[in-house]
GROMACS .gro file of C-alpha atoms in nm:
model
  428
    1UNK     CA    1   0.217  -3.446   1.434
    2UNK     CA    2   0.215  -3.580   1.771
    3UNK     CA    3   0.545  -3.507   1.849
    4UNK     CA    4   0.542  -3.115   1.732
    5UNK     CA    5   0.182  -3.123   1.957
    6UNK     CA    6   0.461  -3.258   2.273
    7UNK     CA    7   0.725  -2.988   2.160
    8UNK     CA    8   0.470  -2.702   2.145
    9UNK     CA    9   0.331  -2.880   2.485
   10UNK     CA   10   0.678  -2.838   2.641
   11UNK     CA   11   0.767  -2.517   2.496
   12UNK     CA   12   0.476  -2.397   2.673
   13UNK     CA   13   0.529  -2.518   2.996
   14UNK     CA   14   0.874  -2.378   2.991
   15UNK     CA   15   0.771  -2.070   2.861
   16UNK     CA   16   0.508  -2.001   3.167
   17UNK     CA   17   0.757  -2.121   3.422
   18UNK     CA   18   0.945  -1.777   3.318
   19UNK     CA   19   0.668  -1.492   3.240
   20UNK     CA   20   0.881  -1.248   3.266
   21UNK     CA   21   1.112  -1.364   3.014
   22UNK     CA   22   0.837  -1.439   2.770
   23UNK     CA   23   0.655  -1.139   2.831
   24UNK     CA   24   0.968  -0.887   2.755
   25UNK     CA   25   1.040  -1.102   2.463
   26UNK     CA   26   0.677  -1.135   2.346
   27UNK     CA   27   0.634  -0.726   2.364
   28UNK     CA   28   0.993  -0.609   2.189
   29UNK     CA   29   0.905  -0.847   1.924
   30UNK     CA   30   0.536  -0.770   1.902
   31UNK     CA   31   0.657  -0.432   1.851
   32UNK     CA   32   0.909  -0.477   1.573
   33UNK     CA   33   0.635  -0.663   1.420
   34UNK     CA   34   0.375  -0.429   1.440
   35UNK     CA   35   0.572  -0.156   1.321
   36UNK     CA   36   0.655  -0.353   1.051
   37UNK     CA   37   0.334  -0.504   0.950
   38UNK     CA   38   0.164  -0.111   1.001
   39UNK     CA   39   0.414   0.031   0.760
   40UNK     CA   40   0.337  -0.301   0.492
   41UNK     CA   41  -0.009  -0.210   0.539
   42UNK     CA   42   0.057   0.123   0.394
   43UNK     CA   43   0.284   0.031   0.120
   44UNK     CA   44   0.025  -0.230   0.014
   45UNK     CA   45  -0.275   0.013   0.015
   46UNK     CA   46  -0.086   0.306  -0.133
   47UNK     CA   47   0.164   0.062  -0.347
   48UNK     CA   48   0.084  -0.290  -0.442
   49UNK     CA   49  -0.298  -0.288  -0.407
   50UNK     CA   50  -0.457  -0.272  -0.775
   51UNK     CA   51  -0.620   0.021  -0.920
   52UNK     CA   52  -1.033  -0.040  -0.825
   53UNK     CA   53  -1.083  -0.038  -1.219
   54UNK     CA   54  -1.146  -0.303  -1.536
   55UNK     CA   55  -0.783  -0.443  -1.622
   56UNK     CA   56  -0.608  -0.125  -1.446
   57UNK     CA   57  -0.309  -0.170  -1.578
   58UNK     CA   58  -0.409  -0.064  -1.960
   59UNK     CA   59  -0.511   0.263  -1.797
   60UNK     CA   60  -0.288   0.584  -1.853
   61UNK     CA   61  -0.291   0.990  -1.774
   62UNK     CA   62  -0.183   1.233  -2.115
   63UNK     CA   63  -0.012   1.559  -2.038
   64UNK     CA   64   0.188   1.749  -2.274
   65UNK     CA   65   0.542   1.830  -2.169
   66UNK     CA   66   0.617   2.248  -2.174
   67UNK     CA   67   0.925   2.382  -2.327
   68UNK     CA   68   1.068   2.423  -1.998
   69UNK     CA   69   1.067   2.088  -1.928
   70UNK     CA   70   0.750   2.022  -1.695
   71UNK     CA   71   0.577   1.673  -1.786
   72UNK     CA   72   0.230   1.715  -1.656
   73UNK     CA   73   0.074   1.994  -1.775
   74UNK     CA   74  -0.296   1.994  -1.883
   75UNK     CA   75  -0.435   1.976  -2.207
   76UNK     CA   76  -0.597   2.169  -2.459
   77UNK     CA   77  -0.894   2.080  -2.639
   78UNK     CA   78  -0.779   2.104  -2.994
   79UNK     CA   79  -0.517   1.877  -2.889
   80UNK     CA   80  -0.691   1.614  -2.705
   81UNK     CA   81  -0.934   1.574  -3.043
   82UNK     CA   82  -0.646   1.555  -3.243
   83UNK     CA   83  -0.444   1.288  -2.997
   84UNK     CA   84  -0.772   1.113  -3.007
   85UNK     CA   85  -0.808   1.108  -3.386
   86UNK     CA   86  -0.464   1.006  -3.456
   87UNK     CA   87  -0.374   0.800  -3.196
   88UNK     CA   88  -0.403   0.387  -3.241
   89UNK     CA   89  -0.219   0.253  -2.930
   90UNK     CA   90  -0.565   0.350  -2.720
   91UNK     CA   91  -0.886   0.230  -2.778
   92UNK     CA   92  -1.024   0.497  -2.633
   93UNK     CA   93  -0.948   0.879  -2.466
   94UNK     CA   94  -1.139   1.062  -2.254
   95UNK     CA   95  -1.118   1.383  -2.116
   96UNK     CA   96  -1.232   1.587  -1.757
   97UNK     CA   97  -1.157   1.884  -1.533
   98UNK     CA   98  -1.259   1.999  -1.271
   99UNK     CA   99  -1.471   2.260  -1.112
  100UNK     CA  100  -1.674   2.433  -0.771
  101UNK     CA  101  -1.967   2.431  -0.851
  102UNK     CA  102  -2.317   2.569  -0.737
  103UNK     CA  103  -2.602   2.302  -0.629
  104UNK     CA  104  -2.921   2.353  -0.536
  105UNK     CA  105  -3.178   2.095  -0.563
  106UNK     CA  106  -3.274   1.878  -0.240
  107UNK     CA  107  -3.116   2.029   0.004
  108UNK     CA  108  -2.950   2.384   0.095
  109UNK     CA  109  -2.768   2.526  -0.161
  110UNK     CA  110  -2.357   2.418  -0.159
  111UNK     CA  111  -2.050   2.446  -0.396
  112UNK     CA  112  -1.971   2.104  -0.477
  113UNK     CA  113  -1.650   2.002  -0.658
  114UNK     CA  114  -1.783   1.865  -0.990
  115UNK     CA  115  -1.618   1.706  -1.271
  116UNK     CA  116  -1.748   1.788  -1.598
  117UNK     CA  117  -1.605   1.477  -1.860
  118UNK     CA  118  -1.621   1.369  -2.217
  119UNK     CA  119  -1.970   1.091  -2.239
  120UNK     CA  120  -1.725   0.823  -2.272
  121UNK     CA  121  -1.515   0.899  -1.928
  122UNK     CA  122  -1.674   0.592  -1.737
  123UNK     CA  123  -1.676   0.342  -2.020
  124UNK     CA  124  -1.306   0.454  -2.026
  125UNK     CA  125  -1.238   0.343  -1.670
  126UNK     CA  126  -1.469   0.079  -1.713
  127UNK     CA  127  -1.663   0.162  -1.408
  128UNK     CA  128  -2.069   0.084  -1.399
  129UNK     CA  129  -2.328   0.250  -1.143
  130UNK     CA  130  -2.427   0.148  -0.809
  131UNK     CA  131  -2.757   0.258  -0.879
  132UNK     CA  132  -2.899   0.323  -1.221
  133UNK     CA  133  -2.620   0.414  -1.477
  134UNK     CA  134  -2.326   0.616  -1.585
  135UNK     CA  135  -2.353   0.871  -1.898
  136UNK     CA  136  -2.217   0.696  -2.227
  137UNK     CA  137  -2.001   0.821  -2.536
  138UNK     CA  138  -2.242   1.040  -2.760
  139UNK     CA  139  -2.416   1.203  -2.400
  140UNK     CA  140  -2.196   1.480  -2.403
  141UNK     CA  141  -2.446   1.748  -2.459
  142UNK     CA  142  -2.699   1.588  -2.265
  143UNK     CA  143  -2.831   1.742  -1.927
  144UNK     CA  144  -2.752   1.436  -1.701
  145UNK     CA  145  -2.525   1.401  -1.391
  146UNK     CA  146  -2.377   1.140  -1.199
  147UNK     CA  147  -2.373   1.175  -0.857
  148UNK     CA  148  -2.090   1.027  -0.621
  149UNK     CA  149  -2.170   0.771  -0.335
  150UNK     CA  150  -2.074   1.018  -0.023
  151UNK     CA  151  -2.333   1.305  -0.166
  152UNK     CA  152  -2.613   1.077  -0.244
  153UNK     CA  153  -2.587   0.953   0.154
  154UNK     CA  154  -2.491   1.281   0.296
  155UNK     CA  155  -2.716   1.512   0.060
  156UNK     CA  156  -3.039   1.246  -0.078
  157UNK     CA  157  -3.025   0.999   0.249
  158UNK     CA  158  -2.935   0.750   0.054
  159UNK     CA  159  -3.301   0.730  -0.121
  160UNK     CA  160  -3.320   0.524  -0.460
  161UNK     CA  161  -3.583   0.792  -0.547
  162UNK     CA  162  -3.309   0.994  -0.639
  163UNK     CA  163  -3.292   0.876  -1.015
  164UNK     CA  164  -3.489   1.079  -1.216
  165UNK     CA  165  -3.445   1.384  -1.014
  166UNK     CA  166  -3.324   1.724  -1.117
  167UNK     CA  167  -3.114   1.901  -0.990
  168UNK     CA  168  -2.949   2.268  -1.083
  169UNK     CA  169  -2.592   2.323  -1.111
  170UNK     CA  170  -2.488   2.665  -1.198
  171UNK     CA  171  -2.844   2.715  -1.336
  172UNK     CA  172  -2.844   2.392  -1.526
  173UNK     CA  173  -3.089   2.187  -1.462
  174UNK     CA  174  -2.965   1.838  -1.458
  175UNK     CA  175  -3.092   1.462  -1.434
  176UNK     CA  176  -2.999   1.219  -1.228
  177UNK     CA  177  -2.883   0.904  -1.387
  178UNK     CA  178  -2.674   0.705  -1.176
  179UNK     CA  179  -2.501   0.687  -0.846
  180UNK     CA  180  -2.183   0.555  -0.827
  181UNK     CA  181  -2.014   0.269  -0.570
  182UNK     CA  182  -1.851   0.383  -0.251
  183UNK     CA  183  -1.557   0.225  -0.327
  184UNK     CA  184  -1.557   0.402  -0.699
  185UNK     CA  185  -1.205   0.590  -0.649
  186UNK     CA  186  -1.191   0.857  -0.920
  187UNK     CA  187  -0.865   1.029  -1.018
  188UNK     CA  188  -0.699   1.263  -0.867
  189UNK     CA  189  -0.934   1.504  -0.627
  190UNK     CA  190  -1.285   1.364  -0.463
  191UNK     CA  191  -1.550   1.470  -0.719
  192UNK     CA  192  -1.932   1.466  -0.602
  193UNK     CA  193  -2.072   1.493  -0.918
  194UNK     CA  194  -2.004   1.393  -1.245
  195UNK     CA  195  -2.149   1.593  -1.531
  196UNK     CA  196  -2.091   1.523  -1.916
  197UNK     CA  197  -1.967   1.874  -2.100
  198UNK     CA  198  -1.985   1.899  -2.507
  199UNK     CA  199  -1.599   2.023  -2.538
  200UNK     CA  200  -1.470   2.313  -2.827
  201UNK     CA  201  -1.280   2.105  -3.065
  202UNK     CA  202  -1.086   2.427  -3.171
  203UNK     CA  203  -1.013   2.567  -2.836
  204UNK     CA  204  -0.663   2.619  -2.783
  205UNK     CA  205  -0.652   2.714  -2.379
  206UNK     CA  206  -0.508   2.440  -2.184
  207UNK     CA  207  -0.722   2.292  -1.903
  208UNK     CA  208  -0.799   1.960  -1.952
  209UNK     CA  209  -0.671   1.579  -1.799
  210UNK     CA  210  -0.643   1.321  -2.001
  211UNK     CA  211  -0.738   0.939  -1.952
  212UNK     CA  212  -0.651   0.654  -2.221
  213UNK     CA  213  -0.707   0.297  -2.228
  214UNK     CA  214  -0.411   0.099  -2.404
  215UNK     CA  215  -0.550  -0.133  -2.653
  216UNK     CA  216  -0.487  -0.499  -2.555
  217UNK     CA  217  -0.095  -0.593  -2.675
  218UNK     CA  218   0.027  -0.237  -2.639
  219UNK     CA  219   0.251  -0.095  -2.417
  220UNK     CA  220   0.361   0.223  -2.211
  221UNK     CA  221   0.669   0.256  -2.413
  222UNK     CA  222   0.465   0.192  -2.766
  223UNK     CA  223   0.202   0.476  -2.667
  224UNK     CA  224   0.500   0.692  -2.544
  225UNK     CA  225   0.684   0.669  -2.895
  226UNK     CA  226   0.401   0.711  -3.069
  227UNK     CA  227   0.233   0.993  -2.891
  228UNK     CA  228   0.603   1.180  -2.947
  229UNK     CA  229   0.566   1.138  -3.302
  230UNK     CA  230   0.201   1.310  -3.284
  231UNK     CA  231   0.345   1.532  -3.083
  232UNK     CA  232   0.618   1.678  -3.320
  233UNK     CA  233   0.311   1.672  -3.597
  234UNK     CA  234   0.081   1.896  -3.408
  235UNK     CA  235   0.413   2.129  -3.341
  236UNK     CA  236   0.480   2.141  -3.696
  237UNK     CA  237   0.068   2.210  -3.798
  238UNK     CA  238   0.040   2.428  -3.521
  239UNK     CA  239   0.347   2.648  -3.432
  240UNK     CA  240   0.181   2.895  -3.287
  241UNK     CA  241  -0.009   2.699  -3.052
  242UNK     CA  242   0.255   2.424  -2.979
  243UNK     CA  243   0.628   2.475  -3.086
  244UNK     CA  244   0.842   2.313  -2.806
  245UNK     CA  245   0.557   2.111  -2.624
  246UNK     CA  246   0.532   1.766  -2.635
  247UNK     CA  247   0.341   1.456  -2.461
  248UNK     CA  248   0.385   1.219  -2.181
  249UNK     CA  249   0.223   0.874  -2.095
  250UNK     CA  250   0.227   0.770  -1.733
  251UNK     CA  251   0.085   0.490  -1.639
  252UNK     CA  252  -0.213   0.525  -1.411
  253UNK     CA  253  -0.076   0.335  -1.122
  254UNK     CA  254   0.193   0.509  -1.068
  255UNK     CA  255  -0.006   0.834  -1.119
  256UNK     CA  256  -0.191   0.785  -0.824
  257UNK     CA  257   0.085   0.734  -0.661
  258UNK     CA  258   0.268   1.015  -0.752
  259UNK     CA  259   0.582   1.079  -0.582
  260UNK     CA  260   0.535   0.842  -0.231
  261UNK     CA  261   0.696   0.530  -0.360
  262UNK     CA  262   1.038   0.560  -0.256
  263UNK     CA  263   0.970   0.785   0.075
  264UNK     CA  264   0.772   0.442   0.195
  265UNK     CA  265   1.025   0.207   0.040
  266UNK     CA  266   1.253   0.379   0.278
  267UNK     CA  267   1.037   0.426   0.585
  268UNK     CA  268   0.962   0.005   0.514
  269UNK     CA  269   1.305  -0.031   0.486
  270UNK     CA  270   1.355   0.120   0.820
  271UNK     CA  271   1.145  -0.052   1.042
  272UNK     CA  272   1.286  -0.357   0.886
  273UNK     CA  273   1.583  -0.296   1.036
  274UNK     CA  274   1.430  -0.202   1.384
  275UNK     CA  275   1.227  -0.577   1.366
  276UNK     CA  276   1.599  -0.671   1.289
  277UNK     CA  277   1.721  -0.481   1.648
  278UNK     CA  278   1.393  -0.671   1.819
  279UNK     CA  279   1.518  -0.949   1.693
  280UNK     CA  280   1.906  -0.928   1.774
  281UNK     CA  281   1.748  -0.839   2.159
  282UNK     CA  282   1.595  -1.139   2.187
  283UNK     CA  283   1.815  -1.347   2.056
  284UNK     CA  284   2.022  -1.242   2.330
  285UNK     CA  285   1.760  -1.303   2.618
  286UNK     CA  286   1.777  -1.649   2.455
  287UNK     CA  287   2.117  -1.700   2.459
  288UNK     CA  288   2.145  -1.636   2.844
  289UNK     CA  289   1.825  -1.873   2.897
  290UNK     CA  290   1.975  -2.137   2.677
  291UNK     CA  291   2.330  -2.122   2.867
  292UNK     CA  292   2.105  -2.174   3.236
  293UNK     CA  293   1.982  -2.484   3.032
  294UNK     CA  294   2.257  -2.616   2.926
  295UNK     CA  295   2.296  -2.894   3.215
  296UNK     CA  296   1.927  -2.955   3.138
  297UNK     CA  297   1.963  -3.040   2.767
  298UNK     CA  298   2.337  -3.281   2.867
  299UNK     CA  299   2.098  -3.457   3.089
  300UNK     CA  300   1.847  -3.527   2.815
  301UNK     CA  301   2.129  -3.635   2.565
  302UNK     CA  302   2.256  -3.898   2.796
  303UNK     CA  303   1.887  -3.992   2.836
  304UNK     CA  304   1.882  -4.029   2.438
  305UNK     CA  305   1.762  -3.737   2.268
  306UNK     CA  306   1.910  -3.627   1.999
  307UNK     CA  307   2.109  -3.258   1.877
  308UNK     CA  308   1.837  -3.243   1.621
  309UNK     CA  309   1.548  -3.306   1.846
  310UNK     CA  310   1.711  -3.045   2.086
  311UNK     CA  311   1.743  -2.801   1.820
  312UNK     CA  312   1.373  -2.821   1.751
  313UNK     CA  313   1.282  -2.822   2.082
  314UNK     CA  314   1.445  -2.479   2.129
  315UNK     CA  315   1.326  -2.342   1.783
  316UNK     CA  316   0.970  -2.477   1.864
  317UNK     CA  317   0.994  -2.228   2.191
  318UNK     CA  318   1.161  -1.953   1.983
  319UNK     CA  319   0.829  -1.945   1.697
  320UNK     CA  320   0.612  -1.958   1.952
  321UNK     CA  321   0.727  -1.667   2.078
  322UNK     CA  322   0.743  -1.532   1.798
  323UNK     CA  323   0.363  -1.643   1.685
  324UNK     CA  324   0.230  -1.445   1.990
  325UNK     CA  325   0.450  -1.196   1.935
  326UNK     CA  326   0.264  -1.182   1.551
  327UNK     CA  327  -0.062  -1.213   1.673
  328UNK     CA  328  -0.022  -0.904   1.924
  329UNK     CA  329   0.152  -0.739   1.633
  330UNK     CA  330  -0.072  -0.755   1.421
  331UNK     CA  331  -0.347  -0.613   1.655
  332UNK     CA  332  -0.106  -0.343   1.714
  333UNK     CA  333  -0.079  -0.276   1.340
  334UNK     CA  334  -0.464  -0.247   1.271
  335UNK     CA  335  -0.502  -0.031   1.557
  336UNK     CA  336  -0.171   0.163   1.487
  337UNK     CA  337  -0.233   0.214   1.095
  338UNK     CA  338  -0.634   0.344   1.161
  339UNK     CA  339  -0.536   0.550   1.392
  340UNK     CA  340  -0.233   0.688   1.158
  341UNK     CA  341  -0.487   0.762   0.916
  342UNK     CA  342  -0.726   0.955   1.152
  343UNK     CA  343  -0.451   1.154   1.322
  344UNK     CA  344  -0.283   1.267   0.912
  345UNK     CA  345  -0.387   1.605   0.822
  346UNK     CA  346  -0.668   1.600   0.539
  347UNK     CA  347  -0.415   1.807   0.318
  348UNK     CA  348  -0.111   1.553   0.303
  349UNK     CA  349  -0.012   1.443  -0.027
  350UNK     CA  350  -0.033   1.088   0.032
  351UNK     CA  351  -0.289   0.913  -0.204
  352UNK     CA  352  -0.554   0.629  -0.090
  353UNK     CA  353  -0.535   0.697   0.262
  354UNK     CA  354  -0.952   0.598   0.228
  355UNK     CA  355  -0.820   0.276   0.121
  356UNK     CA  356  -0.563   0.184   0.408
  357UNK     CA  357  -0.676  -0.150   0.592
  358UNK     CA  358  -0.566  -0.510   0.635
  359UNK     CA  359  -0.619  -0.764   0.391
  360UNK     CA  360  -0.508  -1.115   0.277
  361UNK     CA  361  -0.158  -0.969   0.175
  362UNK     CA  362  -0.109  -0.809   0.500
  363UNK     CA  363  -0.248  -1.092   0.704
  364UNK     CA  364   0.036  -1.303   0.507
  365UNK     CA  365   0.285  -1.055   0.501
  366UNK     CA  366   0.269  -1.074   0.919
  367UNK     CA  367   0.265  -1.437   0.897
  368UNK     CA  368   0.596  -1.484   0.695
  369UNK     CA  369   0.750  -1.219   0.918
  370UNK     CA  370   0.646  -1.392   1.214
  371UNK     CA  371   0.805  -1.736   1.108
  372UNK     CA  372   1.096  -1.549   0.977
  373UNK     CA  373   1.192  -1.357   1.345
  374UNK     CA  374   1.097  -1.682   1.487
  375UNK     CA  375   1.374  -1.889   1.310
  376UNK     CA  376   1.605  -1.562   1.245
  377UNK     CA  377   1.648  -1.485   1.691
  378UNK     CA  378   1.624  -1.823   1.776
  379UNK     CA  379   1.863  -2.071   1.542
  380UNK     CA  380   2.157  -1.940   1.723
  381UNK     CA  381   2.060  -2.037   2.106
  382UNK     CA  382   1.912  -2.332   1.959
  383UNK     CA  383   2.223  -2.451   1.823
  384UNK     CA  384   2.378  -2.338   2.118
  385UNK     CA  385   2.187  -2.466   2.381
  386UNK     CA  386   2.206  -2.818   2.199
  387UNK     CA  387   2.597  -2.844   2.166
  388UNK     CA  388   2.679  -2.980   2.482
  389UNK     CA  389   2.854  -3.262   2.635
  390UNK     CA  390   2.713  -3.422   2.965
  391UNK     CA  391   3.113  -3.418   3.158
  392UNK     CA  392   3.212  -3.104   2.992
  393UNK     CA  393   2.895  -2.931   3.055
  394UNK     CA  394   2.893  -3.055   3.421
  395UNK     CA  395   3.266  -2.925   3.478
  396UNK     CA  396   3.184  -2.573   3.330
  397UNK     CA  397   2.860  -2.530   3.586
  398UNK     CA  398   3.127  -2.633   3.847
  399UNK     CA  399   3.355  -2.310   3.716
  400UNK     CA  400   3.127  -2.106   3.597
  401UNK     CA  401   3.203  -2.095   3.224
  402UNK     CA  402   3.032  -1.898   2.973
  403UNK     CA  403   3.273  -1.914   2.701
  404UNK     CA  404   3.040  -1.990   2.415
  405UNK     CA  405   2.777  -1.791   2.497
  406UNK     CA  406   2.962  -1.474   2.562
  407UNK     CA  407   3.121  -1.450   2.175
  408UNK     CA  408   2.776  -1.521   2.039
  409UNK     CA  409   2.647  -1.198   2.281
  410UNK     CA  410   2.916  -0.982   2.146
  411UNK     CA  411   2.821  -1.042   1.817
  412UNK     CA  412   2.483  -0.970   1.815
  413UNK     CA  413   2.588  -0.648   2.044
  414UNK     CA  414   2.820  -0.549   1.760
  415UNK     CA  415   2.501  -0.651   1.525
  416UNK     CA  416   2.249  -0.445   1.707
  417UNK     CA  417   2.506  -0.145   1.692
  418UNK     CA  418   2.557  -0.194   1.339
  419UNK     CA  419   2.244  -0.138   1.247
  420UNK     CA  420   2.165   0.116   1.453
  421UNK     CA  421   2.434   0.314   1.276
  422UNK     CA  422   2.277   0.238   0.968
  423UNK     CA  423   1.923   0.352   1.071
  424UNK     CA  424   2.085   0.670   1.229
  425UNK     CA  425   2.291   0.739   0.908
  426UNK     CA  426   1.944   0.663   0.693
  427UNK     CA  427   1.756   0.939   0.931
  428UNK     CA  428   1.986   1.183   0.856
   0.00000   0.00000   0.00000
């Protein structure tokens, strides 16, 4: 311990005796990893982060699949009671759609988007109440709503009095039961009210989503065969209604995320390769201060240090470079990613913007990068900064040589052009 507290000493010292150097270094690399931790950020929020729901990944959207070939189209009621009836690879199915609606009741009078759901739509998600409760299977005909977290704030200021208080909707007077979390994300569009509907088990119009909840042990695939089979038996009892439609499963998860995934694979992907430019840059700043300290490290060796203690020597310099470099970064990536989210139109398809932010993935995410560009720029001028020979290093300060040092800059030229190609190509 002491003697990485004397290296990081040292490394410091040398670093502040050239501010320039460390400053241009610090800044390319802080901006290779900012760009690179901002686009992570995204990818985690939109991506990786679970679904804010009980055991998310046993939740799954029906559609039924059109003759020409469409997979998500919405449901029909007849259908849904009959999936639900037949069905064993969910233990349960709910059903909702959407709909402006008119509410009056504590305020001016507003259309409000409202989704109108089968009782057992929460217990589905397995999402409970902020305040008071959510409607329950066998409520469907019951006047009650559920309000969301933004319109009990914006519209009720936030007042637990709330409960117990009716409200009209289209005429319908309505009570309120519960109000849900702020972090409650629902599917698909922002819903303000929840509202249980009593649904036509014969209807045959097609207007409904569908959300299932695997039972524990099953799988996508199992639900998918099965629902097919189902699917060929309501064609067959009802040709009128459904000859050449089918039904697909898709996992919730990737629901939400729709069609984003590989657009910021890609986009990750290409910053990637600009923190791999940064990186190539300042490995090359290194490699010119590493040949002006070449005399400095012979010296030391005949004093009796050691290749390896060089080596870390140097590398200690190069992470802590690179550690600042993180830390400013990562600064730049909150900053960069908030304001990202501000700046996107309200329109753009890209899901969970709400839910963009740093966390402990991203806060290790920039860590590992950090150590990686640290020992990625700087293991080549460490090793060749410590390869040196006290006579032959003294003769080639005498003519001037730069041998060495000028292959290894080529390289990581040729490198840097390289993959500039390949993020020009990727662009298009």
């Amino acid at each position: 311990m002491e003697t990485l507290l004397q290296d990081l000493r040292y490394a410091a010292r040398s670093l502040r005796k050239n501010p320039g150097f460390a400053a241009v270094a610090i800044l390319t690399l802080a901006l290779g990893i900012g760009a690179s931790t901002a686009m992570f950020t995204l990818v985690n929020s939109v991506l990786l982060r679970a679904l804010e729901f009980r055991e998310p990944e046993r939740l799954v959207m029906l559609w039924e699949r059109n003759p020409s070939g469409n997979e998500e189209n919405v449901v029909s009621p007849a259908n849904f009671f009959d999936w639900r009836e037949q069905a064993e690879s969910f233990t349960e199915l709910a059903a909702t759609f959407d709909r402006p609606l008119n509410l009056t009741g504590g305020g001016e009078p507003e259309q409000v988007l409202t989704r109108l759901t089968t009782g057992n739509f929460f217990s589905v998600l397995g999402a409970s109440a902020q305040l008071g409760r959510t409607y329950l299977a066998g409520e469907d005909a019951e006047d009650i709503a559920v309000l969301s977290h933004r319109i009990w704030q914006r519209r009720f200021g936030g007042d637990p009095a709330v409960l117990g208080r009716t409200i009209d909707i289209n005429g319908q007077l309505l009570t309120v039961v519960g109000v849900m979390p702020a972090e409650f994300r629902s599917v698909g569009m922002k819903p303000e009210i929840w509202v249980p509907i009593e649904l036509n088990e014969e209807g045959r119009g097609r207007f409904l989503q569908v959300v299932g909840r695997l039972r524990p042990g099953a799988t996508v695939e199992q639900a998918r065969t099965e629902m097919t089979t189902i699917g060929r038996r309501l064609s067959e009892a009802y040709p009128d209604a459904n000859t050449g439609w089918g039904v697909n499963v898709v996992p919730m998860h990737e629901q939400v995320t729709g069609d984003v995934r590989p657009a910021l694979l890609v986009l990750l992907g290409a910053v990637g390769l600009l923190l791999l430019i940064a990186c190539a840059n300042v490995a090359n700043l290194l490699l010119g201060r590493a040949a002006a300290r070449r005399k400095e490290m012979a010296v030391r060796l005949s004093l009796g240090a050691t290749r390896p203690r060089l080596i870390r020597q140097t590398l200690t310099e190069s992470l802590l470079l690179a550690g600042v470099a993180g830390i400013l970064g990562l600064v730049l990536a909150t900053w960069g990613t908030a304001a990202l989210v501000r700046l996107l139109p309200p329109d753009l398809a890209l899901p969970r913007l709400d839910e963009v932010g740093v966390d402990g993935r991203v806060l290790g995410f920039a860590l590992g990068v950090s150590l990686f560009t640290g020992v990625l720029f700087g293991i080549a001028p460490a090793l060749f900064a410590s390869a040196v020979r006290l006579g032959e290093t003294l003769r080639e300060a005498t003519r001037g040589s730069t041998g060495g040092r000028s292959a290894l800059r080529k390289a990581l030229v040729v490198a840097e052009v390289a993959l500039a190609v390949v993020l020009l190509v990727g662009a298009g």
